[in-house]
Short mmCIF file of C-alpha atoms in Angstrom, two decimals:
data_model
loop_
_atom_site.label_atom_id
_atom_site.label_comp_id
_atom_site.label_asym_id
_atom_site.label_seq_id
_atom_site.Cartn_x
_atom_site.Cartn_y
_atom_site.Cartn_z
CA ASN O 1 21.18 12.76 -16.17
CA ALA O 2 18.73 11.99 -13.39
CA PRO O 3 19.71 12.69 -9.77
CA VAL O 4 20.93 9.82 -7.61
CA ALA O 5 18.35 8.34 -5.25
CA ASN O 6 18.66 9.45 -1.62
CA ALA O 7 16.02 7.86 0.59
CA ALA O 8 17.32 9.80 3.61
CA ALA O 9 16.64 13.18 2.02
CA ARG O 10 13.63 15.27 3.02
CA GLN O 11 12.29 14.43 -0.44
CA ASN O 12 14.09 11.79 -2.48
CA PRO O 13 15.38 13.69 -5.57
CA ARG O 14 14.97 10.58 -7.71
CA THR O 15 11.19 10.89 -7.37
CA GLN O 16 11.38 14.38 -8.92
CA VAL O 17 13.07 13.48 -12.20
CA VAL O 18 9.72 14.31 -13.85
CA THR O 19 7.32 16.55 -11.95
CA ASP O 20 4.96 17.73 -14.71
CA MET O 21 4.59 17.90 -18.48
CA ALA O 22 2.55 19.84 -21.05
CA PHE O 23 2.41 20.20 -24.84
CA ALA O 24 3.16 23.65 -26.32
CA ASP O 25 4.78 25.11 -29.43
CA GLY O 26 4.94 21.68 -31.11
CA ARG O 27 6.95 20.22 -28.23
CA LEU O 28 6.32 18.24 -25.08
CA TRP O 29 7.78 20.27 -22.21
CA VAL O 30 8.92 18.23 -19.21
CA ALA O 31 9.83 19.71 -15.82
CA GLY O 32 11.97 18.01 -13.18
CA LEU O 33 15.41 17.61 -11.64
CA SER O 34 18.81 16.65 -13.07
CA ASN O 35 22.08 15.67 -11.40
CA GLU O 36 23.70 18.98 -12.38
CA GLU O 37 24.62 21.86 -10.09
CA PHE O 38 21.71 23.86 -11.55
CA ALA O 39 19.40 20.92 -10.95
CA SER O 40 16.00 22.37 -11.92
CA LYS O 41 15.34 21.59 -15.59
CA LEU O 42 12.85 22.18 -18.38
CA ARG O 43 13.31 19.82 -21.33
CA ALA O 44 11.66 20.01 -24.75
CA ILE O 45 10.84 16.92 -26.81
CA PRO O 46 9.69 17.78 -30.37
CA TYR O 47 6.72 15.76 -31.60
CA PRO O 48 6.84 12.88 -32.67
CA PHE O 49 9.42 12.38 -29.89
CA ALA O 50 12.40 11.30 -32.00
CA THR O 51 14.88 13.39 -29.97
CA VAL O 52 15.17 15.17 -26.64
CA ASP O 53 17.32 18.22 -25.99
CA ARG O 54 19.81 18.73 -23.13
CA GLY O 55 17.30 20.81 -21.26
CA VAL O 56 17.31 24.34 -19.90
CA SER O 57 18.54 24.99 -16.38
CA VAL O 58 16.02 27.28 -14.71
CA GLU O 59 16.31 29.36 -11.56
CA ILE O 60 13.99 31.73 -9.73
CA TYR O 61 14.11 34.40 -7.08
CA HIS O 62 11.99 33.17 -4.17
CA GLY O 63 10.83 36.20 -2.22
CA ASN O 64 9.66 34.31 0.88
CA HIS O 65 12.94 32.38 1.05
CA LYS O 66 14.91 35.58 0.28
CA ALA O 67 17.18 33.72 -2.15
CA VAL O 68 17.83 32.64 -5.71
CA GLU O 69 16.98 28.95 -6.07
CA THR O 70 18.44 26.59 -8.65
CA ARG O 71 17.62 23.18 -7.16
CA SER O 72 13.87 23.52 -6.56
CA PRO O 73 11.90 21.84 -9.35
CA VAL O 74 8.83 23.22 -11.06
CA ASN O 75 5.95 21.35 -9.40
CA ALA O 76 3.28 22.18 -11.98
CA PHE O 77 3.03 24.40 -15.05
CA VAL O 78 0.75 25.38 -17.93
CA PRO O 79 1.41 26.99 -21.32
CA TYR O 80 -0.11 30.47 -21.54
CA THR O 81 0.12 33.33 -24.05
CA ILE O 82 0.99 36.81 -22.74
CA ASN O 83 1.07 39.72 -25.20
CA ASN O 84 1.11 37.28 -28.14
CA GLN O 85 4.18 35.51 -26.71
CA GLN O 86 3.99 31.93 -25.47
CA HIS O 87 5.01 31.39 -21.85
CA LEU O 88 5.13 28.62 -19.32
CA ILE O 89 3.46 29.64 -16.04
CA ALA O 90 5.06 27.60 -13.25
CA GLY O 91 4.32 26.93 -9.61
CA TYR O 92 6.91 25.95 -7.00
CA THR O 93 6.93 24.82 -3.38
CA CYS O 94 6.26 27.56 -0.78
CA THR O 95 4.62 28.96 -3.29
CA PRO O 96 6.09 31.35 -5.90
CA LEU O 97 4.36 31.76 -9.26
CA VAL O 98 6.81 32.30 -12.13
CA LYS O 99 6.59 33.03 -15.86
CA PHE O 100 9.10 31.80 -18.47
CA PRO O 101 8.93 33.03 -22.11
CA ILE O 102 9.25 29.91 -24.26
CA ALA O 103 11.45 31.86 -26.71
CA ASP O 104 14.06 32.20 -23.93
CA LEU O 105 14.17 28.47 -23.15
CA LYS O 106 17.10 27.35 -25.32
CA ALA O 107 18.78 24.00 -24.70
CA GLY O 108 21.96 24.28 -22.66
CA ASP O 109 21.21 27.77 -21.35
CA LYS O 110 20.55 28.92 -17.78
CA VAL O 111 17.40 31.04 -17.53
CA ARG O 112 15.92 32.95 -14.61
CA GLY O 113 12.13 33.11 -14.59
CA THR O 114 10.15 36.15 -13.54
CA THR O 115 8.48 35.68 -10.15
CA ILE O 116 5.09 37.45 -10.20
CA ALA O 117 3.51 36.17 -6.96
CA GLU O 118 4.16 34.56 -3.60
CA PHE O 119 1.21 32.52 -2.31
CA GLY O 120 2.57 31.44 1.07
CA ALA O 121 4.99 29.07 2.78
CA GLY O 122 4.41 25.46 3.81
CA ASN O 123 2.59 24.69 0.58
CA ARG O 124 3.14 22.81 -2.66
CA VAL O 125 1.34 23.29 -5.98
CA LEU O 126 -0.17 20.00 -7.17
CA ASP O 127 -1.87 20.92 -10.45
CA MET O 128 -3.12 23.91 -12.45
CA ILE O 129 -5.41 24.76 -15.36
CA VAL O 130 -6.43 27.90 -17.26
CA TYR O 131 -10.09 28.62 -18.01
CA THR O 132 -12.45 31.43 -19.00
CA LYS O 133 -15.50 32.59 -17.08
CA GLY O 134 -17.54 35.76 -17.48
CA GLY O 135 -15.24 36.93 -20.25
CA GLN O 136 -12.15 36.75 -18.01
CA GLU O 137 -9.34 34.20 -17.88
CA PHE O 138 -8.21 32.56 -14.65
CA LEU O 139 -5.48 30.23 -13.45
CA LEU O 140 -6.85 27.61 -11.05
CA THR O 141 -4.31 25.86 -8.83
CA ALA O 142 -4.68 22.91 -6.47
CA ASN O 143 -2.36 23.00 -3.45
CA ASN O 144 -1.53 20.46 -0.77
CA SER O 145 -2.07 22.72 2.26
CA ARG O 146 -3.68 25.94 1.05
CA GLY O 147 -6.58 24.57 -0.95
CA VAL O 148 -7.63 25.71 -4.42
CA MET O 149 -6.68 29.22 -5.57
CA LYS O 150 -8.36 31.20 -8.37
CA ILE O 151 -5.93 33.70 -9.90
CA PRO O 152 -6.90 36.26 -12.58
CA THR O 153 -4.44 36.14 -15.48
CA ALA O 154 -4.97 39.75 -16.65
CA PRO O 155 -2.21 41.08 -14.32
CA PHE O 156 0.40 38.58 -15.56
CA ALA O 157 1.71 40.86 -18.32
CA SER O 158 2.26 43.94 -16.16
CA ALA O 159 2.97 42.35 -12.78
CA LYS O 160 5.99 43.85 -11.04
CA PRO O 161 8.75 41.21 -10.78
CA ILE O 162 9.53 40.05 -7.25
CA THR O 163 13.32 40.45 -6.91
CA THR O 164 13.73 41.34 -3.24
CA PRO O 165 12.74 39.64 0.05
CA VAL O 166 9.03 39.39 0.78
CA GLU O 167 8.25 39.89 4.47
CA SER O 168 4.48 39.41 4.18
CA GLU O 169 2.81 36.03 3.81
CA THR O 170 1.72 36.68 0.21
CA ALA O 171 2.65 39.21 -2.47
CA GLY O 172 2.29 39.99 -6.17
CA VAL O 173 -0.72 39.10 -8.31
CA PRO O 174 -3.93 38.65 -6.30
CA PHE O 175 -5.78 35.39 -5.71
CA GLU O 176 -9.02 34.12 -4.25
CA LYS O 177 -9.32 30.92 -2.21
CA VAL O 178 -12.06 28.60 -3.52
CA THR O 179 -13.57 27.19 -0.34
CA SER O 180 -16.10 25.07 -2.23
CA MET O 181 -13.30 22.82 -3.57
CA MET O 182 -11.68 20.82 -0.78
CA GLY O 183 -8.91 18.21 -0.85
CA VAL O 184 -8.28 18.55 -4.61
CA GLU O 185 -5.10 16.77 -5.73
CA GLN O 186 -5.55 16.81 -9.52
CA LEU O 187 -7.81 18.75 -11.85
CA ASP O 188 -8.46 19.32 -15.52
CA LYS O 189 -11.05 21.03 -17.70
CA LEU O 190 -13.92 18.79 -18.80
CA ASP O 191 -15.61 21.52 -20.82
CA ASP O 192 -16.06 25.30 -20.74
CA THR O 193 -18.07 25.23 -17.50
CA THR O 194 -16.93 22.09 -15.70
CA ALA O 195 -13.75 20.70 -14.14
CA ILE O 196 -13.01 17.06 -13.41
CA VAL O 197 -11.08 16.57 -10.18
CA ILE O 198 -9.51 13.91 -8.01
CA SER O 199 -10.02 14.91 -4.39
CA ARG O 200 -9.16 13.28 -1.07
CA SER O 201 -12.04 12.72 1.33
CA ALA O 202 -11.93 13.13 5.12
CA SER O 203 -11.57 9.35 5.45
CA GLY O 204 -8.47 9.37 3.22
CA GLY O 205 -10.04 7.86 0.11
CA LEU O 206 -9.93 9.43 -3.35
CA ASN O 207 -12.97 10.62 -5.25
CA LEU O 208 -13.27 11.31 -9.00
CA GLN O 209 -15.95 13.89 -9.64
CA THR O 210 -17.07 16.79 -11.81
CA VAL O 211 -17.53 20.27 -10.34
CA PRO O 212 -18.51 23.66 -11.79
CA LEU O 213 -15.59 25.91 -12.63
CA PRO O 214 -15.60 28.61 -9.95
#
């Protein structure tokens, strides 16, 4: 049930049928858009991929946009355990951070995630990883206009949900901008101390390199 292509749109919805995927709870979770009224979807494909469910329609409250959104896709997400319960931590455009308990994501349902941060307008999350440093866990996100952000995960469990308009540029869980990582478009953990990244140089080319986890 993919959306119809529309080359005249600000962003062709057909290119967002699949925006990200990750393996958790014995299933491959796939984020993207459908052609339904509640277009934003999370679908689960049990390993070894014999079937795929109808998907879960997901919505969020976007504090900077002052509205509930049902048609904005998850741009990037990671599985993460909070209080012994598996979640998907998701990033959207302009840039809310949202948590979804996997137990709530039942095929055919409509689920509203819990918005726990707003990281600023005019920005899109490109990729994210979770890592440990100095005995603490962090979420590291690459963004197209606001660089790399390092976000402590300890506040995720108790963060106050954002359910009303946000007038400031950012709100919710804190973050730190990693100025040593520039132009990063994709990243992943190589080992416990190192990330491997694809970054865009000033000349427009792409570089594949390893960098220390900040």
